[in-house]
Short mmCIF file of C-alpha atoms in Angstrom, two decimals:
data_model
loop_
_atom_site.label_atom_id
_atom_site.label_comp_id
_atom_site.label_asym_id
_atom_site.label_seq_id
_atom_site.Cartn_x
_atom_site.Cartn_y
_atom_site.Cartn_z
CA MET L 27 116.95 20.91 15.15
CA ALA L 28 119.85 19.83 12.94
CA SER L 29 119.90 16.47 14.72
CA ASP L 30 116.17 16.00 14.13
CA GLN L 31 116.56 16.80 10.45
CA GLY L 32 119.42 14.32 10.17
CA ASN L 33 117.39 11.61 11.89
CA ASN L 34 114.39 12.29 9.65
CA GLN L 35 116.60 12.10 6.57
CA SER L 36 118.04 8.77 7.72
CA VAL L 37 114.54 7.35 8.21
CA GLU L 38 113.44 8.61 4.79
CA ARG L 39 116.49 7.06 3.15
CA ALA L 40 115.92 3.72 4.87
CA ILE L 41 112.28 3.69 3.76
CA SER L 42 113.32 4.55 0.20
CA VAL L 43 115.66 1.53 0.23
CA LEU L 44 112.80 -0.75 1.29
CA ARG L 45 110.53 0.73 -1.37
CA ALA L 46 113.10 -0.14 -4.02
CA PHE L 47 111.99 -3.75 -3.57
CA LEU L 48 108.41 -2.90 -4.54
CA THR L 49 109.22 -2.37 -8.22
CA GLY L 50 108.74 -6.02 -9.18
CA ARG L 51 112.26 -7.42 -8.91
CA PRO L 52 112.53 -9.66 -5.83
CA GLU L 53 116.32 -9.48 -5.55
CA LEU L 54 118.54 -6.45 -6.06
CA ARG L 55 122.20 -5.56 -6.14
CA VAL L 56 123.51 -2.65 -4.10
CA SER L 57 123.90 -0.72 -7.36
CA ASP L 58 120.25 -1.43 -8.22
CA VAL L 59 119.12 0.02 -4.90
CA ALA L 60 121.38 3.04 -5.35
CA LYS L 61 119.93 3.69 -8.81
CA ALA L 62 116.33 3.26 -7.66
CA THR L 63 116.72 5.57 -4.66
CA GLY L 64 119.14 8.13 -6.01
CA LEU L 65 121.51 7.41 -3.14
CA GLY L 66 125.24 6.92 -3.43
CA THR L 67 126.45 3.35 -3.63
CA SER L 68 128.25 3.55 -0.28
CA THR L 69 125.15 5.02 1.41
CA ALA L 70 122.91 2.36 -0.09
CA SER L 71 125.34 -0.36 1.01
CA ARG L 72 125.48 0.99 4.56
CA LEU L 73 121.69 1.24 4.83
CA LEU L 74 121.24 -2.28 3.47
CA ALA L 75 123.70 -3.63 6.02
CA THR L 76 121.79 -1.93 8.84
CA LEU L 77 118.45 -3.16 7.54
CA GLU L 78 119.90 -6.66 7.30
CA THR L 79 120.81 -6.69 10.99
CA LEU L 80 117.20 -5.67 11.75
CA GLU L 81 115.85 -8.44 9.45
CA PHE L 82 114.14 -6.01 7.10
CA VAL L 83 116.26 -7.34 4.24
CA GLU L 84 118.24 -10.55 3.66
CA ARG L 85 121.42 -11.06 1.67
CA ASP L 86 121.96 -14.22 -0.34
CA GLU L 87 125.27 -15.73 0.69
CA VAL L 88 126.06 -17.00 -2.80
CA SER L 89 124.81 -14.28 -5.15
CA GLY L 90 125.20 -11.33 -2.80
CA LEU L 91 121.78 -10.07 -3.85
CA TYR L 92 119.38 -8.53 -1.35
CA ARG L 93 115.70 -9.35 -0.88
CA LEU L 94 113.07 -8.32 1.66
CA GLY L 95 113.39 -10.07 5.00
CA THR L 96 110.91 -11.33 7.57
CA ALA L 97 110.47 -8.13 9.62
CA PRO L 98 108.12 -6.52 7.04
CA ILE L 99 105.94 -9.65 7.20
CA THR L 100 105.64 -9.30 10.97
CA LEU L 101 104.74 -5.63 10.72
CA GLY L 102 102.24 -6.31 7.93
CA GLY L 103 100.57 -9.06 9.93
CA VAL L 104 100.21 -6.83 12.98
CA ALA L 105 98.83 -3.96 10.88
CA LEU L 106 96.26 -6.25 9.25
CA ASN L 107 95.18 -7.76 12.57
CA GLN L 108 94.61 -4.28 13.97
CA HIS L 109 92.47 -3.12 11.04
CA PRO L 110 88.74 -3.38 11.87
CA VAL L 111 87.66 -4.17 8.30
CA HIS L 112 90.20 -6.97 8.02
CA ARG L 113 89.12 -8.43 11.35
CA GLU L 114 85.46 -8.47 10.34
CA ALA L 115 85.93 -9.60 6.74
CA ARG L 116 88.78 -12.12 6.86
CA GLN L 117 86.94 -15.30 7.82
CA ILE L 118 83.84 -14.39 5.83
CA ALA L 119 85.92 -13.79 2.70
CA GLN L 120 87.93 -16.97 3.18
CA ASP L 121 84.78 -19.08 3.61
CA LEU L 122 83.18 -17.53 0.52
CA ALA L 123 86.25 -18.20 -1.64
CA ALA L 124 86.24 -21.84 -0.54
CA ALA L 125 82.50 -22.21 -1.16
CA LEU L 126 82.52 -20.65 -4.65
CA GLY L 127 85.95 -21.75 -5.78
CA LEU L 128 86.59 -18.17 -6.91
CA GLY L 129 88.69 -15.28 -5.68
CA VAL L 130 87.35 -13.05 -2.90
CA ASN L 131 89.07 -9.74 -2.22
CA VAL L 132 88.64 -6.97 0.36
CA ALA L 133 90.10 -3.50 -0.16
CA ILE L 134 90.02 0.07 1.12
CA ARG L 135 90.81 3.37 -0.59
CA ARG L 136 94.19 5.01 -0.19
CA ASP L 137 94.27 8.31 -2.05
CA ASP L 138 93.72 7.57 -5.76
CA SER L 139 94.18 3.79 -5.46
CA MET L 140 92.48 0.80 -3.91
CA PHE L 141 94.56 -1.12 -1.37
CA TYR L 142 94.00 -4.85 -0.84
CA LEU L 143 93.51 -5.86 2.80
CA ALA L 144 92.68 -9.50 2.07
CA ASN L 145 92.79 -11.87 -0.87
CA PHE L 146 91.66 -15.49 -0.97
CA GLU L 147 91.66 -17.72 -4.04
CA GLY L 148 89.40 -20.71 -4.68
CA ARG L 149 90.26 -23.80 -6.69
CA LEU L 150 88.84 -22.27 -9.91
CA ALA L 151 90.81 -19.02 -9.63
CA PRO L 152 94.33 -19.88 -8.46
CA ARG L 153 97.14 -17.32 -8.33
CA SER L 154 100.83 -17.83 -7.70
CA PHE L 155 101.00 -14.61 -5.66
CA VAL L 156 98.92 -12.75 -3.07
CA LEU L 157 97.22 -9.43 -3.75
CA THR L 158 97.25 -8.29 -0.11
CA GLY L 159 99.17 -5.03 0.14
CA GLN L 160 99.01 -4.27 -3.57
CA ARG L 161 97.36 -1.20 -5.07
CA LYS L 162 95.15 -1.03 -8.14
CA PRO L 163 93.35 1.84 -9.92
CA LEU L 164 89.94 2.79 -8.56
CA TYR L 165 88.23 3.48 -11.88
CA ALA L 166 89.17 0.17 -13.54
CA THR L 167 88.05 -2.26 -10.83
CA GLY L 168 84.74 -3.32 -9.33
CA ILE L 169 85.99 -2.69 -5.80
CA GLY L 170 87.34 0.70 -6.85
CA LYS L 171 83.99 1.74 -8.27
CA CYS L 172 82.35 0.90 -4.95
CA LEU L 173 84.97 2.92 -3.07
CA LEU L 174 84.34 5.93 -5.32
CA LEU L 175 80.70 6.04 -4.19
CA GLY L 176 81.79 8.02 -1.15
CA LEU L 177 83.01 10.93 -3.29
CA THR L 178 81.13 13.60 -5.20
CA ALA L 179 81.60 13.98 -8.94
CA ALA L 180 83.78 17.04 -8.34
CA GLU L 181 85.90 15.17 -5.79
CA ARG L 182 86.36 12.28 -8.22
CA ARG L 183 87.58 14.61 -10.93
CA ALA L 184 90.04 16.23 -8.55
CA LEU L 185 91.26 12.84 -7.31
CA LEU L 186 91.52 11.30 -10.79
CA PRO L 187 92.41 14.08 -13.24
CA GLU L 188 93.47 11.42 -15.76
CA MET L 189 92.25 7.85 -16.21
CA PRO L 190 94.58 6.09 -18.66
CA PRO L 191 93.29 2.88 -20.26
CA PHE L 192 94.50 -0.60 -19.37
CA THR L 193 92.38 -2.36 -21.99
CA PRO L 194 89.90 -1.14 -24.63
CA SER L 195 87.14 -1.69 -22.04
CA THR L 196 88.58 0.66 -19.40
CA ILE L 197 86.39 3.64 -18.51
CA THR L 198 88.49 6.73 -19.24
CA ALA L 199 85.89 9.56 -19.28
CA HIS L 200 84.41 11.01 -16.12
CA ASP L 201 80.93 11.41 -17.61
CA ARG L 202 80.92 7.70 -18.36
CA LEU L 203 82.23 6.93 -14.86
CA ASP L 204 79.46 9.09 -13.36
CA GLU L 205 76.87 7.02 -15.21
CA GLU L 206 78.48 3.78 -14.10
CA LEU L 207 78.57 4.83 -10.45
CA ALA L 208 74.92 5.93 -10.57
CA THR L 209 74.08 2.41 -11.69
CA VAL L 210 76.25 0.91 -8.95
CA LEU L 211 74.55 3.04 -6.30
CA GLY L 212 71.11 2.15 -7.57
CA ARG L 213 71.53 -1.62 -7.62
CA GLY L 214 74.02 -2.00 -4.77
CA TYR L 215 76.90 -3.66 -6.63
CA ALA L 216 79.53 -3.03 -9.30
CA THR L 217 80.89 -5.20 -12.08
CA GLU L 218 84.12 -5.14 -14.04
CA VAL L 219 84.80 -7.17 -17.15
CA GLU L 220 88.30 -6.96 -18.65
CA GLU L 221 88.65 -3.28 -17.68
CA LEU L 222 91.92 -3.81 -15.82
CA ALA L 223 93.22 -7.04 -17.35
CA PHE L 224 92.17 -9.31 -20.19
CA GLY L 225 90.40 -12.53 -19.30
CA ARG L 226 89.18 -11.51 -15.84
CA ALA L 227 85.95 -10.21 -14.32
CA CYS L 228 84.49 -9.42 -10.92
CA VAL L 229 81.38 -8.33 -9.04
CA ALA L 230 81.78 -6.14 -5.95
CA ALA L 231 79.74 -4.44 -3.23
CA PRO L 232 80.50 -1.63 -0.77
CA ILE L 233 81.14 -2.14 2.95
CA ARG L 234 79.84 0.56 5.31
CA ASP L 235 80.67 1.50 8.89
CA ARG L 236 78.30 2.56 11.68
CA SER L 237 77.95 6.03 10.12
CA GLY L 238 76.86 4.58 6.79
CA ALA L 239 80.03 5.74 5.03
CA VAL L 240 81.67 3.44 2.48
CA VAL L 241 84.91 2.37 4.17
CA ALA L 242 85.80 -0.70 2.09
CA ALA L 243 84.50 -3.05 -0.58
CA ILE L 244 84.52 -6.77 -1.25
CA SER L 245 84.54 -8.62 -4.56
CA ILE L 246 84.18 -12.03 -6.14
CA SER L 247 86.64 -12.36 -9.01
CA GLY L 248 88.16 -14.86 -11.37
CA PRO L 249 88.89 -15.82 -14.97
CA LEU L 250 86.01 -15.19 -17.39
CA SER L 251 85.51 -18.91 -17.91
CA ALA L 252 85.27 -19.60 -14.17
CA ILE L 253 83.17 -16.66 -13.03
CA ASP L 254 80.78 -16.84 -16.03
CA LEU L 255 79.40 -13.40 -15.22
CA ALA L 256 77.08 -13.34 -18.22
CA ALA L 257 75.09 -16.26 -16.81
CA ARG L 258 75.66 -15.78 -13.07
CA GLU L 259 75.56 -12.02 -12.51
CA ALA L 260 72.30 -12.01 -10.53
CA GLU L 261 73.43 -14.93 -8.35
CA LEU L 262 76.89 -13.53 -7.66
CA ALA L 263 75.55 -10.01 -7.12
CA ARG L 264 73.09 -11.24 -4.51
CA THR L 265 75.85 -13.22 -2.79
CA ILE L 266 78.34 -10.34 -2.68
CA ILE L 267 75.71 -7.86 -1.45
CA GLU L 268 74.73 -10.18 1.38
CA THR L 269 78.39 -10.74 2.22
CA ALA L 270 79.14 -7.02 2.24
CA ASP L 271 76.11 -6.39 4.43
CA SER L 272 77.33 -9.03 6.89
CA VAL L 273 80.70 -7.32 7.21
CA SER L 274 79.02 -3.91 7.47
CA ILE L 275 76.83 -5.11 10.33
CA GLY L 276 79.95 -6.34 12.09
CA LEU L 277 81.34 -2.81 11.77
CA GLY L 278 78.20 -1.37 13.38
CA TYR L 279 76.15 -0.48 10.33
CA VAL L 280 72.44 -0.57 11.15
CA GLY L 281 70.97 0.82 7.93
CA PRO L 282 68.76 -1.22 5.59
CA ALA L 283 70.41 -3.94 3.57
CA HIS L 284 70.75 -3.14 -0.13
CA LEU L 285 68.14 -4.74 -2.31
CA LEU L 286 69.19 -6.30 -5.57
CA GLY L 287 67.73 -4.10 -8.29
CA SER L 288 66.61 -5.00 -11.76
CA GLN L 289 69.23 -5.93 -14.33
CA THR L 290 69.89 -3.78 -17.35
#
């Protein structure tokens, strides 16, 4: 039993070292890792050396700083390829991003966050980084609103006891969120305009599996000037609903396709 506990602790420590690289700084000193994990400097150094031999981290020969290695990329690629939503949505999302010139994103829910499975950017919505693997708040995103459709009002309140604002447009009250989700359910799509970040907007629709449950969502997103949601909402909503339905059918969903409701 003592050996099992020691092995478990070693695994937990190694994972905590890898997670230290998720804080936004691409390269870290041993002392940075020790501070982020609460480990001793010698322990952090030893774990980094082991992870380096396994290619989970790399050490710059000149600066001595550590960064993530190639092994996490391999694991991430395998995990994505094994996920049924990613398999069904990847090519569809990539083609749509190329056709519209906008961003197309696919995500699932993980606890109180949305988790990006795929992210493609068109020529009108370029990014210098990928969103795949990142997490964003459910209540402040179009995709997140779609993912919340699978929960009752009571479950949403338990999952999101607090909803801090990101911009003045962020929904922070559950009564207001309830109203928003009722609208989303009725018309089959969600919108988000500068609720998470200034200057950006999106339109999203839920993806369902063979049981009819919402298992993911897909969005069209971009800068306000490129997406022009005020003039193109009906067009983009129809497109994203049809796209979501296509992915849902690939997952075995046989229910009726959502009909685009009247605008308010």
